[in-house]
Coordinates of C-alpha atoms in Angstrom, one line a residue:
M9 CA 0.0 0.0 0.0
N10 CA 1.4 3.4 -1.0
R11 CA 1.4 6.1 1.7
L12 CA 0.5 9.7 0.8
L13 CA 1.4 12.7 2.7
G14 CA -0.9 15.7 3.2
L15 CA -4.2 15.6 1.3
L16 CA -5.5 12.2 0.3
V17 CA -8.3 12.0 -2.2
V18 CA -9.9 8.6 -2.8
V19 CA -12.2 8.5 -5.8
V20 CA -14.6 5.6 -6.5
A21 CA -15.5 6.2 -10.1
G22 CA -19.0 5.4 -11.3
G23 CA -19.3 2.0 -13.0
A24 CA -20.9 -1.4 -12.7
A25 CA -22.8 -1.7 -9.5
A26 CA -21.0 -4.8 -8.2
V27 CA -22.1 -5.9 -4.8
G28 CA -19.4 -6.9 -2.4
C29 CA -16.0 -6.1 -1.0
V30 CA -12.9 -6.2 -3.1
N31 CA -10.3 -8.5 -1.7
G32 CA -6.6 -8.1 -1.6
D33 CA -6.0 -9.8 -5.0
G34 CA -8.5 -7.6 -6.8
G35 CA -11.4 -10.2 -6.7
S36 CA -14.7 -9.8 -5.0
E37 CA -16.7 -11.8 -2.5
D38 CA -20.4 -12.4 -2.4
L39 CA -22.2 -10.5 0.4
S40 CA -25.4 -12.4 1.1
Q41 CA -25.4 -13.7 4.7
T42 CA -27.7 -12.1 7.3
A43 CA -26.3 -10.6 10.4
N44 CA -27.8 -13.0 12.8
E45 CA -26.1 -15.9 10.8
A46 CA -22.6 -14.5 11.5
S47 CA -20.4 -17.0 13.2
A48 CA -18.8 -16.5 16.6
D49 CA -15.4 -15.8 15.2
E50 CA -16.8 -12.5 13.7
A51 CA -17.3 -11.2 17.2
Q52 CA -13.6 -10.6 17.7
T53 CA -12.8 -7.1 18.9
A54 CA -10.8 -4.4 17.2
S55 CA -7.9 -5.0 19.7
E56 CA -7.5 -8.6 18.3
V57 CA -6.6 -7.2 14.9
G58 CA -4.6 -4.2 16.0
A59 CA -7.1 -1.4 15.8
D60 CA -5.0 1.7 16.1
E61 CA -1.7 0.6 17.5
M62 CA 0.9 -2.1 16.8
Q63 CA 0.6 -5.2 18.8
A64 CA 3.4 -7.6 19.5
V65 CA 3.9 -11.3 20.0
E66 CA 6.9 -13.3 21.2
S67 CA 8.5 -15.4 18.5
D68 CA 11.8 -17.2 19.1
H69 CA 12.3 -14.9 22.1
Q70 CA 11.9 -11.8 20.0
V71 CA 9.1 -9.4 20.0
E72 CA 7.7 -9.0 16.5
P73 CA 5.0 -6.4 15.6
I74 CA 1.6 -7.5 14.3
R75 CA 0.4 -5.1 11.7
P76 CA -3.3 -4.4 11.0
P77 CA -4.7 -6.2 8.0
D78 CA -4.4 -4.6 4.6
A79 CA -7.3 -2.2 3.8
V80 CA -10.1 -3.4 1.6
P81 CA -11.3 -0.4 -0.5
L82 CA -14.9 0.5 -1.3
P83 CA -15.5 -1.2 -4.6
P84 CA -16.3 0.8 -7.8
G85 CA -19.9 1.5 -8.5
T86 CA -22.6 4.2 -8.6
Y87 CA -23.6 5.1 -5.0
V88 CA -26.7 6.9 -3.7
A89 CA -25.7 7.2 0.0
I90 CA -22.5 6.9 2.2
S91 CA -21.6 6.5 5.8
V92 CA -18.1 6.7 7.5
G93 CA -17.1 5.2 10.8
S94 CA -13.9 4.0 12.5
G95 CA -12.0 1.7 10.2
I96 CA -15.0 1.2 7.9
H97 CA -17.0 3.1 5.4
C98 CA -20.0 1.9 3.5
G99 CA -22.2 3.0 0.7
I100 CA -25.6 2.1 -0.8
L101 CA -25.3 1.2 -4.5
A102 CA -27.9 2.3 -7.1
S103 CA -29.2 -1.3 -6.9
G104 CA -30.0 -0.8 -3.2
D105 CA -27.4 -3.3 -2.0
V106 CA -24.5 -2.2 0.3
A107 CA -20.8 -2.4 -0.2
C108 CA -18.1 -1.5 2.4
G109 CA -14.4 -0.8 2.6
S110 CA -12.5 -1.6 5.8
R111 CA -9.2 -2.3 7.4
Y112 CA -10.8 -5.2 9.3
W113 CA -12.7 -7.2 6.8
Q114 CA -11.7 -10.9 6.8
A115 CA -12.6 -13.9 4.8
G116 CA -16.2 -15.0 5.6
R117 CA -17.5 -11.6 6.6
R118 CA -20.8 -11.0 4.9
I119 CA -23.2 -8.1 4.4
P120 CA -26.9 -9.1 4.6
P121 CA -28.7 -8.6 1.2
G122 CA -30.7 -5.5 0.5
P123 CA -32.2 -3.4 -0.7
Y124 CA -31.4 -0.8 1.9
R125 CA -33.0 2.6 2.5
F126 CA -30.1 4.0 4.7
I127 CA -27.0 2.8 6.5
E128 CA -24.9 3.9 9.5
A129 CA -21.2 2.9 10.0
G130 CA -19.7 2.8 13.5
S131 CA -16.6 1.2 15.0
Q132 CA -15.5 -1.5 12.5
S133 CA -19.1 -2.4 12.0
A134 CA -22.2 -1.0 10.3
C135 CA -26.0 -1.3 10.4
G136 CA -28.6 -0.6 7.8
V137 CA -32.4 -0.4 7.5
R138 CA -33.8 -2.4 4.6
A139 CA -36.8 -1.6 2.5
D140 CA -39.0 -3.5 4.9
G141 CA -37.8 -1.4 7.8
E142 CA -35.8 -4.2 9.4
I143 CA -32.3 -3.5 10.8
R144 CA -29.4 -5.7 9.7
C145 CA -25.9 -5.3 11.1
W146 CA -22.4 -6.6 10.1
G147 CA -18.7 -6.3 10.9
T148 CA -16.7 -6.7 14.0
S149 CA -19.0 -6.9 17.1
P150 CA -21.9 -5.1 15.4
P151 CA -24.3 -3.2 17.7
S152 CA -27.2 -5.3 16.5
P153 CA -30.7 -4.7 18.0
V154 CA -31.9 -8.0 16.5
G155 CA -33.9 -9.7 19.2
V156 CA -34.3 -6.5 21.1
H157 CA -36.4 -4.6 18.7
R158 CA -37.4 -7.3 16.3
G159 CA -40.2 -6.3 14.0
I160 CA -39.8 -2.6 14.6
E161 CA -39.7 -0.4 11.6
F162 CA -37.0 2.3 11.9
I163 CA -36.7 5.5 10.0
Q164 CA -33.3 6.7 11.3
L165 CA -30.3 5.1 13.0
S166 CA -27.2 6.2 15.0
F167 CA -24.7 4.1 16.9
D168 CA -21.2 4.1 18.4
S169 CA -19.0 1.3 19.7
G170 CA -21.6 -1.5 20.2
R171 CA -24.5 0.6 21.3
G172 CA -27.0 2.8 19.4
C173 CA -30.4 4.3 19.0
G174 CA -33.0 4.5 16.3
I175 CA -36.3 6.3 15.7
D176 CA -39.2 4.2 14.8
K177 CA -42.0 5.0 12.4
I178 CA -44.1 6.7 15.1
G179 CA -41.3 8.9 16.2
A180 CA -40.2 7.1 19.4
V181 CA -36.5 6.7 20.2
R182 CA -35.4 3.1 21.0
C183 CA -31.9 2.3 22.2
W184 CA -29.8 -0.9 22.7
G185 CA -26.4 -2.2 23.6
H186 CA -24.1 -1.8 26.6
E187 CA -25.3 0.7 29.1
E188 CA -23.3 2.7 31.6
D189 CA -25.5 5.6 32.8
Q190 CA -29.1 5.2 31.5
E191 CA -28.1 6.2 28.0
N192 CA -30.4 3.4 26.7
Q193 CA -33.4 4.9 28.5
P194 CA -34.6 7.7 26.2
P195 CA -37.4 10.1 27.2
D196 CA -40.9 9.7 26.0
G197 CA -42.1 11.8 23.1
V198 CA -42.0 12.1 19.3
F199 CA -38.6 12.8 17.8
R200 CA -37.2 13.7 14.4
R201 CA -33.5 12.9 14.7
V202 CA -31.3 11.1 17.2
S203 CA -27.5 10.8 17.6
A204 CA -25.7 8.3 19.8
S205 CA -22.2 8.7 21.2
W206 CA -20.2 6.7 23.8
V207 CA -22.3 7.2 26.9
H208 CA -24.8 9.9 25.9
R209 CA -27.5 10.6 23.5
C210 CA -29.2 13.7 22.0
A211 CA -32.3 14.0 19.9
I212 CA -34.4 16.7 18.1
A213 CA -37.9 16.6 19.5
E214 CA -41.0 17.2 17.3
D215 CA -41.2 20.8 18.6
T216 CA -37.6 21.3 17.4
R217 CA -36.0 21.3 20.9
L218 CA -32.7 19.6 21.6
V219 CA -33.0 16.9 24.3
C220 CA -30.0 15.0 25.7
W221 CA -29.6 12.2 28.2
G222 CA -27.0 9.7 29.5
G223 CA -23.8 10.0 31.4
R224 CA -20.6 12.1 31.6
F225 CA -21.0 14.6 28.8
Y226 CA -24.8 14.7 29.1
G227 CA -25.5 17.8 27.1
H228 CA -24.3 20.4 29.5
G229 CA -23.8 23.6 27.6
A230 CA -26.0 22.4 24.7
P231 CA -28.1 25.3 23.2
S232 CA -31.6 25.8 24.4
G233 CA -34.6 27.0 22.6
T234 CA -36.3 25.7 19.4
G235 CA -35.7 25.8 15.7
F236 CA -33.2 22.8 15.4
I237 CA -33.4 20.3 12.6
D238 CA -30.4 18.0 13.2
V239 CA -27.9 17.0 15.9
E240 CA -24.6 15.2 15.6
L241 CA -22.4 14.0 18.5
G242 CA -18.6 13.5 18.3
S243 CA -16.1 12.6 21.0
G244 CA -16.9 14.8 24.0
Y245 CA -18.8 17.4 21.9
G246 CA -21.9 17.9 19.8
C247 CA -23.2 20.2 17.1
V248 CA -26.7 21.2 16.2
L249 CA -28.1 22.6 12.9
A250 CA -30.8 25.2 13.0
N251 CA -33.4 25.8 10.4
D252 CA -31.7 29.0 9.4
G253 CA -28.5 27.1 8.5
R254 CA -26.5 28.1 11.6
V255 CA -24.4 25.5 13.4
T256 CA -23.7 25.6 17.1
C257 CA -21.3 23.3 18.8
W258 CA -20.8 22.7 22.5
G259 CA -18.7 20.5 24.8
D260 CA -14.9 20.2 24.8
L261 CA -14.1 22.7 22.0
S262 CA -11.1 24.7 23.2
S263 CA -8.4 22.2 22.5
R264 CA -9.7 21.1 19.1
S265 CA -11.0 24.4 17.5
L266 CA -14.4 22.9 17.2
E267 CA -16.3 26.2 17.0
A268 CA -18.4 26.0 13.8
P269 CA -17.7 28.6 11.2
P270 CA -20.3 31.3 10.5
I271 CA -21.6 29.7 7.3
E272 CA -25.1 28.6 6.4
F273 CA -25.2 24.8 6.1
R274 CA -27.8 22.3 4.8
S275 CA -26.4 19.3 6.6
I276 CA -23.6 18.5 9.2
S277 CA -21.6 15.4 10.3
T278 CA -19.3 15.0 13.3
G279 CA -16.2 12.8 13.5
H280 CA -13.9 12.0 16.5
D281 CA -12.4 15.5 16.7
H282 CA -13.4 17.1 13.5
A283 CA -16.7 18.0 11.8
C284 CA -17.8 18.7 8.3
G285 CA -20.9 20.4 6.8
L286 CA -22.5 20.8 3.4
T287 CA -23.1 24.4 2.7
R288 CA -26.2 25.7 0.9
A289 CA -23.9 26.2 -2.1
A290 CA -23.3 22.4 -2.0
E291 CA -19.6 22.9 -1.0
I292 CA -17.9 21.1 1.9
V293 CA -16.4 23.0 4.9
C294 CA -14.7 21.1 7.7
W295 CA -13.4 22.3 11.1
G296 CA -11.6 20.9 14.2
A297 CA -8.4 18.9 14.4
N298 CA -6.4 18.4 11.2
R299 CA -3.5 16.2 12.1
D300 CA -4.4 13.7 9.3
G301 CA -5.7 16.2 6.7
Q302 CA -9.4 15.8 7.8
L303 CA -10.1 19.4 7.1
D304 CA -8.6 19.4 3.6
A305 CA -11.9 18.8 1.8
P306 CA -11.9 18.7 -2.0
A307 CA -13.4 21.5 -4.0
G308 CA -16.6 20.9 -5.9
E309 CA -20.3 20.3 -5.4
Y310 CA -21.6 17.4 -3.4
I311 CA -24.9 16.0 -2.2
E312 CA -23.7 14.3 1.0
V313 CA -20.7 14.4 3.4
D314 CA -20.0 12.1 6.3
A315 CA -17.2 12.6 8.8
G316 CA -15.5 9.5 10.3
V317 CA -12.8 9.2 13.0
Y318 CA -9.7 10.1 11.0
F319 CA -11.1 10.6 7.5
S320 CA -14.3 11.8 5.7
C321 CA -16.1 11.0 2.5
A322 CA -18.4 12.9 0.2
L323 CA -20.9 11.8 -2.5
T324 CA -21.3 13.6 -5.9
A325 CA -24.5 13.9 -7.8
G326 CA -23.1 11.4 -10.3
G327 CA -22.7 8.7 -7.6
D328 CA -18.9 9.0 -7.1
V329 CA -17.4 8.7 -3.6
I330 CA -14.4 10.9 -2.7
C331 CA -12.6 10.5 0.6
W332 CA -9.8 12.4 2.3
G333 CA -7.8 12.4 5.6
D334 CA -5.8 9.5 7.1
D335 CA -4.4 7.5 4.2
E336 CA -4.4 4.1 6.0
E337 CA -8.0 4.6 7.1
A338 CA -9.2 5.9 3.8
F339 CA -7.7 3.0 1.8
T340 CA -5.2 4.3 -0.7
E341 CA -5.9 1.9 -3.5
Y342 CA -7.9 4.5 -5.2
G343 CA -5.7 7.4 -4.2
A344 CA -2.3 6.0 -5.1

């Protein structure tokens, strides 16, 4: 794998809508198994494959590094939606099926068949809502609500590190996964959007108020009032989008320059310590930490942007996916 310094731009050109993940030798694998059919060996944690740091084992009395697996890129195709997480990014193809790129895909990993309405990528795993409203999850230790909310039709999803929330078709928030401080106990009411982070949650109520619950971060300092249309949570901070296009961020902002720029946005997305937004002119503006080039968004017009942990991706009107930021996370096969 070639390494690039500075701005990395990864382009997945429009083409045949192949369904699957490209493997290391350029081939592809069928993605047809449902999430609840995944075998026990798929539940290995990121630490077992060297998530962010080099691990070591003793061999012949010497310590040798274990390197993370080679990245599997997002395969070529025409995409209609994207989602970026930690070590994984996925897209919905024009066919309605889903394809993913990841550092942690291994032989035997499968994506349940579609068609899908929308997807959400998290920490080395992802979930999607199919056309029938059912959730399916895949990847490493996916935060699957299967068996918890079976038969519930969801209209929106958000999750982080084995836990998450969704909004059902009547507007109720339903949460699942590991719980530390009542973050899986949402308030009653009708909601339009929900965002889940490590141990806290925030949602936009039907009356356009911002409502937060859970532990540690809670939502202290979150803006009050009404007129909000979206909320996105990052690591120790959050941002809300108002109906006039203004973005307000709160939380641990000082050390990461996470104050949102005074620009009118149509959508926003938060990563670990950076955020991006799509302006009303369809351009991308990012802010926050830039140690891996996360803020160096490409010029042009886009219909969607999604910020991950160390890289982000955007979708063009023609169905091309362009990614930038950390070169190892963003899979340099298309940027080399």
